[in-house]
CSV table of C-alpha atoms in Angstrom, one decimal:
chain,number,residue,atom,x,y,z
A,1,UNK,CA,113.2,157.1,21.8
A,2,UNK,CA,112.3,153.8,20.5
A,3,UNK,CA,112.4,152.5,24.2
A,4,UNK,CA,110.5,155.3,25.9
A,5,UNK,CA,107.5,154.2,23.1
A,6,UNK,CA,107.5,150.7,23.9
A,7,UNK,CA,107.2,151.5,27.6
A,8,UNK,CA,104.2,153.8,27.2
A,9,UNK,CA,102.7,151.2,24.7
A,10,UNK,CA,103.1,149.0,27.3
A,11,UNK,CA,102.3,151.2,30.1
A,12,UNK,CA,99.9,152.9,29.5
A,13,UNK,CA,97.0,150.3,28.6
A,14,UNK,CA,98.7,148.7,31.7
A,15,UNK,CA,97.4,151.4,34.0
A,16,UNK,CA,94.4,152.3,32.5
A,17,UNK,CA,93.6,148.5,32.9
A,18,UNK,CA,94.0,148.0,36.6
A,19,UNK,CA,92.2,151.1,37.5
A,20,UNK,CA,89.3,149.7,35.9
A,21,UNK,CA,89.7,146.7,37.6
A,22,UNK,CA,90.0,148.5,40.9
A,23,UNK,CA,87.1,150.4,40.3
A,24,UNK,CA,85.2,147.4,40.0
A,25,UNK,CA,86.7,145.3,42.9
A,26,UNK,CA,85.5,148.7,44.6
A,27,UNK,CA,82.2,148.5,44.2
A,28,UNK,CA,80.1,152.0,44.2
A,29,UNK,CA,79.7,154.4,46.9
A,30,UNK,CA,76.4,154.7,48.7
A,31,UNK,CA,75.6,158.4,47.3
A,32,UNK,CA,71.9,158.5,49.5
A,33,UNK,CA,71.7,161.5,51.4
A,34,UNK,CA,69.0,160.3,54.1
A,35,UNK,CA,69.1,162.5,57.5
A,36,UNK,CA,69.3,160.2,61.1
A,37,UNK,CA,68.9,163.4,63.2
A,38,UNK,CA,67.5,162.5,66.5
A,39,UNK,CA,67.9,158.8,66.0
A,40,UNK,CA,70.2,156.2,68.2
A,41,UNK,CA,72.5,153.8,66.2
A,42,UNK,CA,74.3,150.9,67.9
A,43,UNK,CA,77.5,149.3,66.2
A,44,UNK,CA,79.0,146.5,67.8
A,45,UNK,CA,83.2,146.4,67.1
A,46,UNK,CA,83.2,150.2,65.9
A,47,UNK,CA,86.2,150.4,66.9
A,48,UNK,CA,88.3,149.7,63.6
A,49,UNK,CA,87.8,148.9,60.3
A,50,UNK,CA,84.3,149.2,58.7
A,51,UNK,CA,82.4,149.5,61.7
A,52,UNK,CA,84.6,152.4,62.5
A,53,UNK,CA,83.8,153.9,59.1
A,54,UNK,CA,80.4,153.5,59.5
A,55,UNK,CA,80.3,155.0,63.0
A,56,UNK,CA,81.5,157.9,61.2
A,57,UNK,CA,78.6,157.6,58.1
A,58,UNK,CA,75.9,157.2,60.7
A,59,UNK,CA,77.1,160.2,63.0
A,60,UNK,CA,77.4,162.7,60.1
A,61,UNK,CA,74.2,162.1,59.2
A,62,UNK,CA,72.5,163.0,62.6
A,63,UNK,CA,72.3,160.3,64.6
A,64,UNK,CA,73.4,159.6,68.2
A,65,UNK,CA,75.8,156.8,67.8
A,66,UNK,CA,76.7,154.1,70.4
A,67,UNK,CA,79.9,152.1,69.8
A,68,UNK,CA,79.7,148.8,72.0
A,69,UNK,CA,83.1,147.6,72.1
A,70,UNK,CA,84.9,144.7,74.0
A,71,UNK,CA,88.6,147.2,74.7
A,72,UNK,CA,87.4,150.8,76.0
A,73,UNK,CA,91.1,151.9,75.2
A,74,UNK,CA,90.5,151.1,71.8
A,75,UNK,CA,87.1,152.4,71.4
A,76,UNK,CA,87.7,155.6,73.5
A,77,UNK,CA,90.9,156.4,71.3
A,78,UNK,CA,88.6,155.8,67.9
A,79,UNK,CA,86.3,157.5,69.4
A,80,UNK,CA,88.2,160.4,69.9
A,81,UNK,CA,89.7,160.1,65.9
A,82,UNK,CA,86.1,160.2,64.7
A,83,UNK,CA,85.4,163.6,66.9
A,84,UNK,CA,88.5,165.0,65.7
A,85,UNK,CA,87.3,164.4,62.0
A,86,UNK,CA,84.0,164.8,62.0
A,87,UNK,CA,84.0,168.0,64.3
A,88,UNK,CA,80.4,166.8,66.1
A,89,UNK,CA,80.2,167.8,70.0
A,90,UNK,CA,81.1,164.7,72.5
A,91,UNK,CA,77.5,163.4,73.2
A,92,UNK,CA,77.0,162.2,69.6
A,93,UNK,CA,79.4,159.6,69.7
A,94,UNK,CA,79.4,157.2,72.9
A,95,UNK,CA,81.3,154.1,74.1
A,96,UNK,CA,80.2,151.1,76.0
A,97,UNK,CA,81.9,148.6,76.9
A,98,UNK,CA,80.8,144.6,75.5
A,99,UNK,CA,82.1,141.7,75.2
A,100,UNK,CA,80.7,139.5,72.9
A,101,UNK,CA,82.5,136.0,74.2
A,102,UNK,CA,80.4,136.9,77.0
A,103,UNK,CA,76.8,136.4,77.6
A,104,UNK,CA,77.0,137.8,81.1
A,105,UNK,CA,79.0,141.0,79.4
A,106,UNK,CA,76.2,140.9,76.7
A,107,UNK,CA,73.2,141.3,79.6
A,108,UNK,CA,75.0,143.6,81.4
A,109,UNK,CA,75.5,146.1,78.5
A,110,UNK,CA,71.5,145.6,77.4
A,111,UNK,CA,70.8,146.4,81.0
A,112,UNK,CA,73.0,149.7,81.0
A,113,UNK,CA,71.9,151.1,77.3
A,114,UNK,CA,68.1,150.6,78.7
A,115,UNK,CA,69.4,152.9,81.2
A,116,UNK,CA,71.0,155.5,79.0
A,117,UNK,CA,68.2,155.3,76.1
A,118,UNK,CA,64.5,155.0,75.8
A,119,UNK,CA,65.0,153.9,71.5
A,120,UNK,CA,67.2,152.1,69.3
A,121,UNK,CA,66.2,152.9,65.4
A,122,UNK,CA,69.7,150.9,64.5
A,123,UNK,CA,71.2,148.4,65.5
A,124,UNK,CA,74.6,147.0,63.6
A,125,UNK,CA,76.0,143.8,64.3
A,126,UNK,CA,79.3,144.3,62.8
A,127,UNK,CA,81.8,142.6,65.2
A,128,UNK,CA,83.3,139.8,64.1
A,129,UNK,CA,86.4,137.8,64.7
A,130,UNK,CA,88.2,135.5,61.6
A,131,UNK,CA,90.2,132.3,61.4
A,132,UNK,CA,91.2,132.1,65.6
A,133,UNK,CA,92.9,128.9,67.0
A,134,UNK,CA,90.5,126.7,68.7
A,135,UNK,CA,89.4,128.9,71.8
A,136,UNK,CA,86.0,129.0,73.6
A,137,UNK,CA,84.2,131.8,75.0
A,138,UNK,CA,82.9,132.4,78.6
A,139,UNK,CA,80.1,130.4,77.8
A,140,UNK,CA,81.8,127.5,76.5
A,141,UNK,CA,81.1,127.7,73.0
A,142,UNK,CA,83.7,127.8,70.0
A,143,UNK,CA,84.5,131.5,70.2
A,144,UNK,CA,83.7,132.2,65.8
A,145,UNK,CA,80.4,131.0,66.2
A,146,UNK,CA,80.1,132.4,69.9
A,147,UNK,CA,81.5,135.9,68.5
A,148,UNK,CA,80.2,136.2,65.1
A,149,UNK,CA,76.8,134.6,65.7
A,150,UNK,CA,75.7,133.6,68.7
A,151,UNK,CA,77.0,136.8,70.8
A,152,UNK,CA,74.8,138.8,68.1
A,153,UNK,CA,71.6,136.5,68.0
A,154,UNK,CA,71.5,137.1,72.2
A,155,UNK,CA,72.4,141.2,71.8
A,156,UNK,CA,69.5,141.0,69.1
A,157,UNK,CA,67.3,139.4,71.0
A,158,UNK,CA,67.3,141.2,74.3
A,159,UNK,CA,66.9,144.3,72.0
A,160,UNK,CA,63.7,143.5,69.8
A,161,UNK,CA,61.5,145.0,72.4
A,162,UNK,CA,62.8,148.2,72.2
A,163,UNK,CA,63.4,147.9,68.9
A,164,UNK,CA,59.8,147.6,68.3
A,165,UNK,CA,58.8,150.4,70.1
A,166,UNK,CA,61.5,152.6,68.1
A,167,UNK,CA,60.1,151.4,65.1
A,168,UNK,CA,60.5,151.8,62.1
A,169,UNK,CA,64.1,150.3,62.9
A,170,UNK,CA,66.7,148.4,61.4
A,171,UNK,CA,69.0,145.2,62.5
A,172,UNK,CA,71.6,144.8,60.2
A,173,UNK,CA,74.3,142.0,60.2
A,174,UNK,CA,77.4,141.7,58.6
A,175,UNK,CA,78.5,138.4,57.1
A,176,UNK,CA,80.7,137.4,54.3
A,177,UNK,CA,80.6,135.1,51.0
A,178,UNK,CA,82.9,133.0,53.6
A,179,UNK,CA,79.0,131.7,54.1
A,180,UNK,CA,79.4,129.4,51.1
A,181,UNK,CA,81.7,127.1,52.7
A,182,UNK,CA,79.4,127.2,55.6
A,183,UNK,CA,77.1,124.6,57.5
A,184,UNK,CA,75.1,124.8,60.4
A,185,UNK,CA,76.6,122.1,62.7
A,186,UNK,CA,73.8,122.3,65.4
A,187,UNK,CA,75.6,119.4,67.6
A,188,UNK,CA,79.3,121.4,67.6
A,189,UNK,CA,78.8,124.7,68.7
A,190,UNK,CA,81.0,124.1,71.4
A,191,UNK,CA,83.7,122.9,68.6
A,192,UNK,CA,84.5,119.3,70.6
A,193,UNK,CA,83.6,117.2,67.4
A,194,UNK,CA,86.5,118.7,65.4
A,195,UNK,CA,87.6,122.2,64.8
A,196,UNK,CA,88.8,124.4,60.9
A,197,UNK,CA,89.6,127.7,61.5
A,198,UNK,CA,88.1,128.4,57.9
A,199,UNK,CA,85.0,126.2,58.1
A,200,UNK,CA,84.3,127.4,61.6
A,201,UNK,CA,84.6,131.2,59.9
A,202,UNK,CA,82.2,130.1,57.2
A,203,UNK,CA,79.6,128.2,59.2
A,204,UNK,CA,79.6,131.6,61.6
A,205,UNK,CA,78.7,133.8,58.6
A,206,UNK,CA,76.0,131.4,57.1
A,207,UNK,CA,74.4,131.6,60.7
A,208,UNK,CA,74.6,135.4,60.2
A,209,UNK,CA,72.5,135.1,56.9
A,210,UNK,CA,70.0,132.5,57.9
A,211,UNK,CA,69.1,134.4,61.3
A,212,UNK,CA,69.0,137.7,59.8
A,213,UNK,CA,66.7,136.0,57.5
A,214,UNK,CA,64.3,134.3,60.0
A,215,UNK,CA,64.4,137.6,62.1
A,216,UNK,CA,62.8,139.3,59.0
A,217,UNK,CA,60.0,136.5,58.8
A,218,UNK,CA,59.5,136.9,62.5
A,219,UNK,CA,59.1,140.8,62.6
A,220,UNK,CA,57.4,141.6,59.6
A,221,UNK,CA,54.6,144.0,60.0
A,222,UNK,CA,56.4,145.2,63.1
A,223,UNK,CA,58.0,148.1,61.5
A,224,UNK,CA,61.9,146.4,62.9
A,225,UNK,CA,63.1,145.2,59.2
A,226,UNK,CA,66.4,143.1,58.9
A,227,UNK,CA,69.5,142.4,56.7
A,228,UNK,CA,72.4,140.7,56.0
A,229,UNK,CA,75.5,141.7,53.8
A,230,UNK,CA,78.9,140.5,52.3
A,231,UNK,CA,80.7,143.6,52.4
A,232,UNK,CA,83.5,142.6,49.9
A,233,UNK,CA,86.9,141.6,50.3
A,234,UNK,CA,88.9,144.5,52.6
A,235,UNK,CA,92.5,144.6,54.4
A,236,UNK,CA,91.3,145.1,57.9
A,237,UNK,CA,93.0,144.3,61.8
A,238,UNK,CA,90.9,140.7,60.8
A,239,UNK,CA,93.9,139.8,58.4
A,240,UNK,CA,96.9,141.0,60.6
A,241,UNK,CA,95.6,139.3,63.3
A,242,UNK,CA,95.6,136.2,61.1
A,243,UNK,CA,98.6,136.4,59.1
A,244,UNK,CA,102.2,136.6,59.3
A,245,UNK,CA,103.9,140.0,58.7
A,246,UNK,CA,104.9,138.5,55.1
A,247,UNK,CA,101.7,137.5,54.1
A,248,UNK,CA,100.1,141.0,55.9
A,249,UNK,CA,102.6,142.8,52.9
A,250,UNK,CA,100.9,140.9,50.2
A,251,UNK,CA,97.7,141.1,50.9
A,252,UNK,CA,98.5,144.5,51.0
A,253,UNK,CA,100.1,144.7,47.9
A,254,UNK,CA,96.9,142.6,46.0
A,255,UNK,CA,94.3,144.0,47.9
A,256,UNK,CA,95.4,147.4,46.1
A,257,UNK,CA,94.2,146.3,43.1
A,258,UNK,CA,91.4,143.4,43.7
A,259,UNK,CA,90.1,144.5,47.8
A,260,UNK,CA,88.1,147.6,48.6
A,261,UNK,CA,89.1,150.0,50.6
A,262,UNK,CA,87.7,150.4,54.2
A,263,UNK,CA,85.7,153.0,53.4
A,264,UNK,CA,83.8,151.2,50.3
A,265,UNK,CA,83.6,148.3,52.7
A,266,UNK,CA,81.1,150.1,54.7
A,267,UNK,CA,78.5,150.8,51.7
A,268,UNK,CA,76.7,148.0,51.5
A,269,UNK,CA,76.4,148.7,55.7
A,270,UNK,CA,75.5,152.4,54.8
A,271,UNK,CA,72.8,151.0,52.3
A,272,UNK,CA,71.1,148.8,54.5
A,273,UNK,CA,71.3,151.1,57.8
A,274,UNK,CA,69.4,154.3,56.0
A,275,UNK,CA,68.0,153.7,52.4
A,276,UNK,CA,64.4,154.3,51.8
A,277,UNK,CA,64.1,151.5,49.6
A,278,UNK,CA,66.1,149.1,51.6
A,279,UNK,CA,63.4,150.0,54.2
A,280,UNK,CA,60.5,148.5,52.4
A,281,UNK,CA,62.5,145.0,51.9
A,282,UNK,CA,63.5,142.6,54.6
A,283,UNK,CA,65.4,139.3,55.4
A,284,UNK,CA,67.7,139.6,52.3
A,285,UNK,CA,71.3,139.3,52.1
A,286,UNK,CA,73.2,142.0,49.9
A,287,UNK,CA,76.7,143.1,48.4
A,288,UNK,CA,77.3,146.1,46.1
A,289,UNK,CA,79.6,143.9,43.4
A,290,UNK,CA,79.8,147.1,40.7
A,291,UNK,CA,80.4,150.7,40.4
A,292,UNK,CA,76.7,150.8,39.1
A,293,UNK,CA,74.8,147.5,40.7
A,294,UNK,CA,73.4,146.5,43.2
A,295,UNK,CA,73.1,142.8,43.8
A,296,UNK,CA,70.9,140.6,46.0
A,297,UNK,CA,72.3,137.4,46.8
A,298,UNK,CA,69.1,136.4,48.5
């Protein structure tokens, strides 16, 4: 009896403790109940992860969502999961195909979705690729910053027009606290001047920031407003792609207790794509870091 006291002594605070701490890690869930019906959302790597999740958020709320993805296989089949559990009809959730290692894939995709639809009202650059050995896209540029950055400045870009006219709109971009390792190395985008997997991860996401940023100084009074956003530390497809099998299992095992969950990942998304107040603010860079607070980091 003696024992069986000692445990729950023990155990008990124990528990109690490390929910609170995972409640925290979690952050808080996006409660806003804002209505997209009849708007078009576009959400580049939608395919897994939180842009899957988000897909999701933005269809149940009305909207017409497009998920530009580089493997249709992938897409269609997450595509097909999101119908299954959300229960909408077929033509609110679309696939398109894009690559973004690819500038030529990139134009090709604008060209089509100009086809398809006369408005964007969202578009989310959530793609993103982490930690790669030294590889170079299409274009010949290292592929984290061609990827994460420079795939989603030119997608941007060769949207604003229609963006305009679908106004008000939204750009957000998703980037990472990675960005305070980060530097803007204007002479090595092409990576020849000597390559980190991490710093090349870190320089991508302070890109992310800074353009977001300048786009918001650019397009103010336009009615297109823009963000940036460390969605907080999540096990996603990023890590296994990364990591061993061993260190997959613990990352597992610590992001239990210390990384959200892919479905609080996507909040701080969620919050920037449809909040009214997040509408009348632009160029800043946010995270939800509490059940209760929201922080701007910028």
């Amino acid at each position: 009896m003696a024992f069986v006291k000692r445990f729950l002594y023990l155990i008990v605070p124990l528990s109690v403790g490390l929910y609170f701490v995972r409640e925290y890690f979690q952050g808080c869930k996006y409660t806003g109940n804002e209505r997209l019906d009849d708007k078009v959302v576009l959400i580049t790597g939608a395919n897994t992860g939180i842009g899957k999740e988000t897909a999701k958020n933005m269809a149940l709320r009305g909207a017409r969502v497009y998920m530009a993805c580089r493997n249709l296989n992938k897409a269609n089949a997450a595509r097909d999961d999101l119908l299954n559990i959300t229960g909408l009809p077929a033509d609110k959730i679309k696939v398109m195909q894009m690559d973004l290692s690819s500038f030529r894939s990139i134009r090709n995709f604008v060209t089509e979705f100009h086809k398809v639809e006369e408005k964007l009202h969202i578009l989310i650059n959530n793609a993103g690729i982490m930690f790669t050995p030294f590889l170079k896209t299409e274009d010949g540029f290292e592929m984290q910053v061609g990827v994460n950055h420079l795939g989603h400045f030119l997608l941007t870009n060769l949207l604003i027009d229609k963006l305009k006219t679908s106004a008000p709109s939204r750009v957000v971009t998703v980037s990472s606290l990675a960005h305070m390792s980060g530097t803007v190395e204007f002479d090595n985008f092409r990576g020849e001047k000597g390559y980190s997997r991490i710093n090349s991860y870190g320089n991508s996401k302070l890109m992310n920031i800074l353009f977001a940023k300048e786009l918001g100084r650019r397009l103010e009074g336009t009615g297109v407003t823009s963000y940036s956003l460390h969605p907080g530390g999540i096990v996603t497809d990023l890590q296994r792609e990364v990591l061993n099998p061993f260190f997959v299992k613990v990352v597992h095992v610590l992001g239990y207790v210390f990384w959200k969950t892919i479905e609080r990942g996507a909040q701080t998304t969620i919050y920037c794509a449809v909040n009214d107040n997040a509408g009348k603010e632009t160029g800043l860079y946010y995270r939800f870091y509490s059940l209760y607070t929201r922080c701007l980091l910028y």
